[in-house]
Amino acid sequence: MTRLRLSMPGLDLKNPIMPASGCFGFGKEFSEFYDLSELGAVIIKAATGETRYGNPTPRVAETSAGMLNAIGLQNPGVDRIISEELPYLSEYNAPVIANVAGSTVEEYVEVAEKISRDHTINALELNISCPNVKEGGVQFGTDAALAAEVTRQVKQASEVPVYVKLSPNVTDIVGMAKAVEKAGADGLSMINTLAGMRLDLHRRKPIIANQTGGLSGPAIKPIAIRMIYQVYQEVDIPIIGMGGIETVEDIIEFLLAGASAVAVGSANFKNPFICKELIDQLPEAMERYGFDQVEEMIGGAHR
Amino acid sequence: MMIREEMEIIFHERIAEDTYRMTLQGDLPAEIRQPGQFVHILIDQSDSLRRPISIADADTAKQTLTILYKILGRGTAALSKKQSGDHLDVLGPGGNGFPIDSITAERALLVGGGIGVPPLYYLAKQLKEKGIEVTTVLGFQHEASVFFEEEFRELGEVFVTTNDGSYGNKGFVTEILPALEGRFDTYFSCGPAVMLKAVSEKLDGYEGYLSIEERLGCGVGACFACVVQAPEGDSKGYRKICHDGPVFRTGEVIL
C-alpha cells in the first residue's frame, strides 16, 4: 500500500495514522486487539524524570461531543519506561515517538537525553502543553520565550528529531509555532487538549478531582483544524495533527488543513480498534475525494 | 479475551426504583472467565465514553449475559429506553473478577450495597456450585430500591438492610456484620467506596475480596483514568481498576 506512505523527520511512515500520546499507554493493551505493526507510528505515554502518580480520581468526565481528562502525567519514570516498556514495543514494526514531559528545563533535557538514545525511539514529542499538572507542562507552552528555550535545549540533548506539541490554550498559536521552529524544532504536533471544567449539580463541585481537565474529542476538532490551517501557512516544518479525529473524512480534513500525519486520541476509548479501522478505510476515502497519494492531500486547502 | 460486538437485547425490564435488568446475547459470554468482570457499553454512537457495568449473570449455553443497572445519569437513562431486539455495542469482558478457581473458602459472606449487588449474584451461584455455603447481606436506600432478595435466597440465607428501615433491618450493612461472626471464613463485597472501607475495617482479619467502582476511560488499561493507590512499599504504587481489578484482595489497594 505505497499510496499511504510518507516521510517526516525521523519517521518513515507506512500510513499517516498513529495513536496519540496518553490514549494508548505503551501499546501493550491494544496489541490484544490488533497487530501494532499496522500503525503508521505509536506515540507513547508521557515520560518524566521520576515516577509520577498523577492526580486524584475522578480523572475523566464525559462532555457534549468530547471528554475531560486530568490524569496528571502518571508514568513510571523514564528509566523504567526504557527498561520495562520499550522492549515490548521494539518487537513491532512501527516507528515509536516518545512524549517527553517535565517540571523544569533540566528534567525535559534529562528525559530527552535518556529516551532518545534508546534504539526503539525514532522521534520525540516535546510535551509543553499538558494542562493537568501544576508545574511545567503548559506554562512552557503558553510563553513563546520559555517554549523556545526548552525546545533549544531538548533539541541539543536529543539524538532524534523533536516534534513540539503545542497547546491551544494561547491567543497566538502562529507566534508559538514560529518561536519553536526558530529554536530548532523538526516538526510540530497539534493540538493538545483545551482546559475545561464540568460541575456536579448535586455536589455543586467540579466532577474532576483536579477541578479542571483537558477537553478532547470531536468538540475540539474545528479548533485544531483552524490552528493547523493558520500555522501551516507560516512555518516550514511538518505537522502531526490531532484533536477529535473519529473518521477517515476527519483525517482528510486535517491533511488538507496542513497536517502531514495524524494522531487519534480519545476515539481509542470508544473503539479500541479505531486506528486499524481508519487505516483500512483510508484508501477508499482517498479515492472518493480524488486523491491517489497521501502526499497530495497535505496542505491541499492552501493551493 | 476482550471482544467488541453488537449484542442483541433479548430481555429488558424494570426491577426496582430506577433499576433495570437486561439480558444480552452474542459471542461475548463465552469469553467470561470469572464472576466480577464487567462489560463496557457504548450506549449511543455519539457518546464519547463507554459505561462499565458488572456482569450479574451469564449462561454460556444460551450465549447470554445479564446486567443490572441503575439510572445514575444521562447514559444509563438512555440505556433504560432500549428495547428487546435492539443491539448494543459491547466491549468485554473486562478486568479481573473474583478468583473463583483458587478460592478455598468453606463459608462465604457476601456484602453488597445498592448497585454493587449485581456482580455478587453471579459469584454466589458459582460459590454454591463449588459447595461453598453462602450468606448474603444486601443494603439498599429504602424499600423501593430493593432487588434480587429472592434470587439470593435461593442460594443461601439473606439479610436485607435499608438506610431508613422501610424494609428489613434499619441501618447500614455494617451493623449486621457483628451478628454474623463465626458464620463465614471469607467475605466478598461490592458497593460504594465508603461502604467497602467500612466493611473491610469491620471484617479486618478475614480473607476478603472487594470490587471497586470508578469512572473509567478506556476500560482496557491504557489511559490511567481509574487508578487506585497501592500500600507503601508496593513496587508499582498503584493498580488500574479496569485492568488489574475491579476485584482486589483486601489490603492490595488503599480505599
XYZ file of C-alpha atoms in Angstrom:
558
model
C 0.000 0.000 0.000
C 2.567 2.548 -1.142
C -0.042 5.267 -1.688
C -0.304 5.735 2.070
C 3.451 6.080 2.607
C 5.152 9.283 3.628
C 8.322 10.522 5.274
C 8.752 13.038 8.056
C 11.922 13.854 10.016
C 12.986 10.614 11.698
C 9.832 8.850 10.624
C 9.294 6.557 7.668
C 5.533 6.036 7.896
C 3.667 3.284 6.059
C 0.499 5.290 6.643
C -0.236 8.657 8.279
C -2.216 7.282 11.251
C -0.943 6.851 14.798
C -2.462 6.733 18.273
C -1.997 9.930 20.311
C 0.079 10.120 23.462
C -1.768 9.230 26.664
C -4.572 7.417 24.872
C -2.661 4.238 24.114
C -0.449 3.611 27.152
C 2.729 1.942 25.913
C 0.801 -0.136 23.390
C 0.633 -3.470 25.197
C -3.103 -3.358 25.965
C -4.016 -2.541 22.363
C -1.790 -5.291 20.967
C -4.531 -7.674 22.130
C -6.901 -6.070 19.631
C -4.690 -5.852 16.515
C -1.110 -6.053 15.291
C 0.636 -2.798 16.263
C 2.857 -3.134 13.168
C -0.158 -1.955 11.144
C 0.131 1.517 12.679
C 1.889 4.411 10.974
C 3.646 5.021 14.291
C 2.937 4.867 18.013
C 3.169 7.894 20.308
C 3.700 6.556 23.804
C 2.518 7.987 27.100
C 4.493 10.903 28.540
C 7.770 10.161 30.303
C 9.081 12.283 33.195
C 12.370 12.071 35.098
C 10.919 10.266 38.107
C 7.870 8.072 38.763
C 4.683 10.150 38.917
C 1.452 9.004 40.489
C -0.687 11.680 38.862
C -3.879 13.325 40.073
C -6.596 12.043 42.423
C -9.691 10.400 40.844
C -12.151 11.036 39.248
C -9.848 11.830 36.362
C -12.334 11.727 33.468
C -15.775 13.090 32.654
C -17.848 12.963 29.507
C -18.940 16.236 27.887
C -21.000 17.143 24.844
C -19.086 15.676 21.905
C -15.995 15.102 23.966
C -14.450 14.359 27.311
C -12.338 15.939 30.012
C -9.316 14.213 31.464
C -6.845 15.127 34.174
C -4.568 12.116 34.543
C -1.612 14.252 35.591
C 1.198 12.579 33.625
C 1.153 9.373 35.632
C 4.088 7.267 34.457
C 6.790 5.012 35.897
C 9.607 7.445 35.057
C 11.944 7.452 32.080
C 14.318 4.748 33.348
C 11.570 2.190 33.895
C 9.875 3.111 30.630
C 13.151 2.298 28.871
C 13.726 -0.940 30.754
C 10.142 -2.213 31.126
C 8.010 -0.769 28.329
C 10.172 -0.162 25.259
C 11.436 -3.760 24.792
C 7.868 -4.883 24.139
C 7.242 -2.151 21.558
C 10.537 -2.881 19.792
C 9.071 -6.225 18.681
C 6.687 -4.385 16.358
C 7.470 -2.822 13.040
C 6.164 0.698 13.694
C 8.191 3.822 14.495
C 7.869 4.950 18.120
C 7.600 8.586 19.196
C 8.364 9.252 22.859
C 6.387 12.013 24.577
C 8.750 13.935 26.862
C 7.488 15.949 29.853
C 8.980 17.656 32.894
C 8.629 20.340 35.543
C 11.888 22.106 34.717
C 14.023 22.556 31.616
C 16.618 20.285 33.280
C 14.057 17.499 33.643
C 12.978 17.786 29.993
C 16.631 17.610 28.959
C 17.347 14.601 31.187
C 14.371 12.653 29.845
C 15.128 13.595 26.232
C 18.779 12.613 26.589
C 17.962 9.197 28.037
C 15.000 8.145 25.941
C 16.291 9.435 22.593
C 19.278 7.103 22.952
C 17.085 4.013 23.076
C 17.122 2.335 19.665
C 13.324 1.867 19.768
C 12.687 5.611 19.688
C 12.532 7.355 16.293
C 11.458 10.831 17.395
C 10.444 12.855 20.437
C 7.214 14.722 21.032
C 8.066 17.557 23.387
C 5.092 17.969 25.690
C 4.928 21.627 26.654
C 1.160 21.604 26.663
C -0.215 19.294 29.367
C -2.942 21.340 31.097
C -3.203 18.993 34.078
C -0.027 19.450 36.076
C 0.762 22.318 38.407
C 4.384 22.762 37.407
C 5.844 22.562 33.965
C 3.642 21.373 31.152
C 1.502 24.147 29.856
C 3.485 27.015 31.408
C 6.195 26.266 28.840
C 3.560 26.011 26.149
C 1.910 29.371 26.698
C 5.023 31.564 26.797
C 6.886 31.798 23.483
C 10.263 32.574 25.080
C 10.054 29.623 27.501
C 8.837 27.329 24.725
C 11.776 28.332 22.542
C 14.232 27.820 25.392
C 13.076 24.310 26.292
C 12.939 23.395 22.588
C 16.507 24.617 22.038
C 17.890 22.663 24.970
C 15.963 19.473 24.260
C 16.984 19.663 20.621
C 20.635 19.834 21.704
C 20.225 16.863 24.039
C 18.219 14.650 21.679
C 19.642 12.059 19.323
C 16.419 12.022 17.271
C 14.167 14.669 15.672
C 11.965 16.683 18.013
C 8.280 17.474 17.394
C 6.954 20.151 19.724
C 3.387 19.547 20.920
C 1.601 22.884 21.008
C -1.113 23.983 23.398
C -4.313 25.512 22.007
C -4.677 27.493 25.250
C -2.954 30.532 23.738
C -4.072 33.662 21.891
C -1.377 33.475 19.216
C -0.785 29.921 18.014
C 1.221 31.092 14.996
C 3.596 33.009 17.279
C 4.181 29.878 19.367
C 4.764 27.742 16.288
C 7.249 30.196 14.811
C 9.104 30.512 18.111
C 9.716 26.777 18.429
C 10.539 26.441 14.732
C 13.200 29.103 15.143
C 14.514 27.282 18.221
C 15.163 24.201 16.105
C 12.010 22.081 16.247
C 11.938 19.468 13.477
C 8.152 19.355 13.477
C 5.001 20.291 15.354
C 2.286 18.246 16.893
C -1.018 19.994 17.466
C -3.253 20.352 19.268
C -3.146 19.253 22.882
C -6.364 19.482 24.909
C -8.171 22.677 25.892
C -8.557 23.438 29.594
C -12.168 22.856 30.631
C -14.433 22.101 33.571
C -17.695 20.335 34.391
C -19.665 20.684 37.624
C -21.655 18.048 39.505
C -25.025 19.662 40.241
C -25.719 17.567 43.344
C -22.365 18.204 44.994
C -22.047 21.680 43.436
C -18.375 20.976 42.804
C -16.193 20.106 39.790
C -16.598 16.464 38.715
C -12.870 16.061 38.081
C -10.835 15.926 41.292
C -8.204 18.189 39.744
C -11.085 20.632 39.088
C -10.003 21.396 35.525
C -9.312 18.845 32.834
C -8.224 18.785 29.212
C -11.072 18.751 26.704
C -10.650 16.360 23.789
C -12.893 14.700 21.240
C -14.933 15.951 18.272
C -15.804 19.141 20.184
C -12.273 20.479 19.635
C -11.802 19.405 16.024
C -12.728 22.750 14.423
C -10.231 24.488 16.705
C -7.497 22.042 15.692
C -8.310 22.460 12.005
C -8.269 26.254 12.299
C -4.948 26.293 14.160
C -3.249 23.843 11.794
C -4.564 25.825 8.810
C -3.086 29.046 10.221
C 0.228 27.541 11.312
C 0.799 25.638 8.047
C 0.885 28.938 6.165
C 3.578 30.366 8.433
C 6.063 27.556 9.109
C 8.206 25.230 7.020
C 8.250 22.230 9.367
C 5.742 19.359 9.151
C 2.756 18.980 11.452
C 1.271 15.908 13.121
C -2.392 16.864 13.519
C -4.745 15.750 16.258
C -7.931 16.766 18.034
C -11.184 14.841 17.822
C -10.415 12.547 14.896
C -13.004 9.767 14.586
C -13.420 9.150 10.844
C -11.382 8.984 7.633
C -13.095 12.189 6.499
C -11.669 13.861 9.631
C -8.199 12.645 8.624
C -8.531 14.071 5.116
C -9.688 17.378 6.617
C -6.601 17.518 8.879
C -4.296 16.770 5.943
C -5.947 19.367 3.717
C -5.531 21.924 6.501
C -1.820 21.212 6.556
C -1.045 18.177 8.697
C 1.316 15.574 7.215
C 0.123 12.809 9.539
C -2.495 12.491 12.250
C -2.851 11.098 15.746
C -6.080 9.585 17.063
C -6.720 10.120 20.768
C -9.969 9.815 22.692
C -11.599 7.762 19.939
C -9.455 4.813 21.086
C -11.580 4.749 24.266
C -14.815 4.427 22.342
C -13.463 1.877 19.945
C -10.128 0.172 20.665
C -9.943 -0.932 17.014
C -10.308 2.620 15.657
C -6.749 3.182 14.372
C -6.687 -0.069 12.444
C -10.171 0.549 11.034
C -9.203 4.041 9.847
C -6.037 2.714 8.190
C -8.115 0.097 6.344
C -10.726 2.668 5.275
C -8.362 5.445 4.164
C -7.535 4.295 0.589
C -11.207 4.110 -0.390
C -11.939 7.514 1.143
C -8.964 8.996 -0.717
C -10.392 7.720 -3.954
C -13.763 9.229 -3.142
C -12.179 12.660 -2.831
C -9.890 12.252 -5.812
C -6.509 11.568 -4.205
C -4.037 8.940 -5.250
C -1.245 9.585 -2.738
C -1.353 10.816 0.858
C 1.178 13.492 -0.009
C -1.265 15.108 -2.457
C -3.619 15.852 0.417
C -1.119 17.623 2.676
C -1.904 21.332 2.709
C -4.386 20.820 -0.117
C -6.647 23.569 1.200
C -3.932 26.152 0.585
C -3.443 25.541 -3.120
C -10.069 -12.250 25.660
C -11.937 -8.969 25.286
C -14.040 -8.681 22.165
C -16.253 -5.975 20.732
C -19.589 -6.922 19.277
C -23.128 -5.782 18.633
C -25.079 -7.789 21.225
C -28.819 -8.220 20.932
C -31.043 -7.215 23.832
C -33.326 -10.179 24.411
C -34.848 -9.124 27.743
C -35.189 -5.766 29.474
C -37.375 -4.832 32.428
C -37.505 -2.539 35.427
C -36.967 -4.497 38.652
C -36.857 -1.740 41.278
C -36.780 2.038 41.549
C -34.618 3.319 38.660
C -33.124 -0.186 38.444
C -33.249 -2.396 35.346
C -32.364 -5.921 34.335
C -31.149 -6.533 30.792
C -30.129 -9.766 29.082
C -27.804 -9.598 26.086
C -26.991 -12.325 23.579
C -23.876 -12.850 21.491
C -20.396 -14.409 21.426
C -19.086 -12.392 24.342
C -20.423 -14.597 27.204
C -18.085 -17.397 26.073
C -15.136 -15.163 26.958
C -16.134 -14.607 30.602
C -13.511 -16.097 32.931
C -14.673 -15.042 36.360
C -17.629 -13.535 38.196
C -16.950 -9.852 38.861
C -15.826 -8.961 35.332
C -17.622 -6.148 33.516
C -18.854 -5.125 30.083
C -18.054 -1.678 28.666
C -21.082 -0.406 26.734
C -21.244 2.346 24.145
C -24.867 3.291 24.711
C -25.075 5.762 21.856
C -22.591 6.084 18.990
C -22.365 9.820 19.688
C -21.218 9.267 23.286
C -17.523 9.853 23.999
C -17.142 7.281 26.738
C -18.451 3.781 27.280
C -20.239 2.838 30.508
C -18.807 -0.017 32.589
C -21.468 -2.346 34.027
C -20.832 -5.505 36.049
C -21.901 -8.857 34.710
C -24.646 -10.091 37.066
C -25.171 -13.478 35.471
C -24.212 -15.446 32.380
C -25.311 -18.568 30.561
C -22.727 -19.782 28.095
C -25.058 -22.446 26.642
C -27.626 -19.793 25.741
C -24.864 -17.276 24.847
C -26.385 -14.715 27.193
C -25.264 -12.412 29.956
C -27.334 -10.320 32.326
C -26.613 -6.845 33.617
C -28.457 -4.952 36.336
C -28.026 -1.204 36.303
C -29.429 1.880 37.941
C -30.201 5.181 36.223
C -27.497 7.471 37.539
C -27.002 9.877 34.660
C -27.588 10.620 31.005
C -26.004 7.388 29.758
C -27.921 4.961 31.936
C -31.135 6.938 31.323
C -30.626 6.398 27.578
C -29.851 2.718 28.201
C -33.199 2.309 30.009
C -35.006 3.364 26.815
C -33.544 0.497 24.757
C -35.885 -2.342 23.840
C -35.713 -6.065 23.224
C -34.455 -6.626 19.696
C -32.223 -3.529 19.799
C -28.467 -4.008 19.568
C -25.773 -2.604 21.836
C -22.072 -2.000 21.096
C -20.406 -4.011 23.868
C -16.705 -4.384 24.675
C -15.717 -7.057 27.150
C -15.468 -8.977 29.307
C -13.137 -6.592 31.091
C -10.847 -6.827 34.082
C -10.173 -9.443 36.688
C -13.071 -10.647 38.806
C -13.324 -12.831 41.910
C -10.688 -15.598 41.632
C -13.313 -18.337 41.761
C -10.921 -21.143 40.794
C -8.469 -20.504 43.606
C -10.872 -19.615 46.416
C -10.580 -22.087 49.268
C -13.461 -20.800 51.409
C -15.948 -23.142 53.071
C -18.389 -20.486 54.160
C -18.668 -17.238 52.276
C -20.205 -13.940 53.320
C -21.353 -11.630 50.510
C -21.928 -7.964 51.311
C -23.492 -5.827 48.609
C -24.592 -2.204 48.652
C -27.094 -0.785 46.155
C -25.988 -1.201 42.571
C -22.893 -3.034 43.896
C -25.117 -6.063 44.466
C -25.226 -7.437 40.856
C -21.744 -8.990 40.444
C -22.233 -10.821 43.751
C -25.133 -12.767 42.258
C -23.023 -14.463 39.569
C -20.388 -15.050 42.260
C -22.940 -16.557 44.673
C -24.118 -19.013 42.029
C -20.588 -20.174 41.355
C -19.679 -20.419 45.037
C -22.774 -22.555 45.602
C -21.784 -24.801 42.684
C -18.417 -25.334 44.358
C -20.234 -26.466 47.513
C -19.419 -23.309 49.439
C -22.064 -22.102 51.883
C -23.263 -18.579 51.039
C -24.696 -15.953 53.393
C -25.646 -12.610 51.873
C -26.154 -9.132 53.284
C -27.795 -6.675 50.911
C -28.027 -2.969 51.694
C -30.377 -0.542 49.955
C -31.615 3.037 50.431
C -35.235 2.122 51.041
C -37.897 -0.483 50.248
C -38.472 0.663 46.657
C -34.817 0.151 45.759
C -34.592 -3.464 46.977
C -33.906 -6.066 44.279
C -32.727 -9.682 43.916
C -33.532 -10.658 47.511
C -35.411 -13.769 46.318
C -32.702 -14.726 43.832
C -30.062 -14.678 46.567
C -32.378 -16.528 48.979
C -32.363 -19.499 46.612
C -28.613 -19.727 47.207
C -28.459 -19.240 50.974
C -29.508 -17.097 53.898
C -30.137 -13.407 53.138
C -30.257 -10.311 55.361
C -31.561 -7.068 53.923
C -30.917 -3.632 55.380
C -32.374 -0.286 54.329
C -30.995 3.083 55.374
C -34.418 4.289 56.526
C -35.709 0.984 57.900
C -38.591 0.857 55.413
C -37.670 -2.776 54.688
C -35.589 -5.366 56.559
C -33.167 -4.130 59.192
C -32.766 -0.388 59.611
C -29.255 0.960 59.063
C -26.137 0.128 57.084
C -24.852 -3.324 56.121
C -22.024 -2.983 58.625
C -24.485 -3.024 61.544
C -25.468 -6.618 60.751
C -21.930 -7.935 60.470
C -21.168 -8.461 64.206
C -24.135 -10.851 64.479
C -22.673 -12.965 61.686
C -19.275 -13.528 63.333
C -18.294 -17.177 63.165
C -20.586 -17.965 60.255
C -18.067 -17.364 57.491
C -14.345 -17.589 56.775
C -14.077 -15.427 53.626
C -16.012 -12.372 52.526
C -16.753 -10.719 49.188
C -18.064 -7.189 48.893
C -19.125 -4.702 46.251
C -20.613 -1.260 46.713
C -19.717 2.386 47.150
C -16.182 3.162 48.367
C -17.346 4.325 51.809
C -19.181 1.035 52.321
C -16.209 -1.067 51.178
C -13.958 0.811 53.577
C -16.361 0.318 56.496
C -16.878 -3.370 55.678
C -13.156 -4.088 55.360
C -12.476 -2.352 58.671
C -15.256 -4.285 60.444
C -14.044 -7.581 58.960
C -10.348 -6.953 59.475
C -8.509 -10.264 59.814
C -10.744 -12.224 57.434
C -9.730 -13.105 53.917
C -11.689 -10.695 51.761
C -12.222 -9.564 48.181
C -13.547 -6.139 47.226
C -14.949 -4.953 43.922
C -14.346 -1.239 43.386
C -16.380 1.279 41.383
C -14.807 4.186 39.494
C -15.320 6.317 36.413
C -13.408 4.573 33.624
C -11.835 5.954 30.487
C -10.708 3.304 28.014
C -11.632 0.311 30.180
C -8.725 -1.694 28.770
C -5.871 -0.499 30.992
C -4.287 2.100 28.749
C -5.448 5.546 29.857
C -4.773 5.591 33.617
C -8.137 7.245 34.413
C -9.153 4.693 37.043
C -6.098 4.101 39.181
C -6.228 3.395 42.909
C -3.269 3.694 45.237
C -1.449 0.609 46.494
C 0.035 0.483 50.004
C 3.502 1.879 50.656
C 6.261 -0.477 49.555
C 4.324 -1.749 46.551
C 6.680 -1.732 43.547
C 4.183 -0.095 41.181
C 2.409 2.058 43.760
C -0.978 1.773 42.062
C -3.486 -0.569 40.482
C -5.688 0.055 37.458
C -9.268 -0.690 38.454
C -10.352 -1.642 34.923
C -7.411 -3.898 34.180
C -5.903 -5.186 37.445
C -9.314 -5.129 39.164
C -12.149 -4.286 39.588
C -11.804 -7.013 42.246
C -8.893 -6.768 44.676
C -7.870 -8.721 47.745
C -8.221 -6.636 50.904
C -5.011 -4.735 51.566
C -3.952 -4.787 47.910
C -5.199 -1.223 47.429
C -5.893 1.767 49.672
C -9.609 2.533 49.887
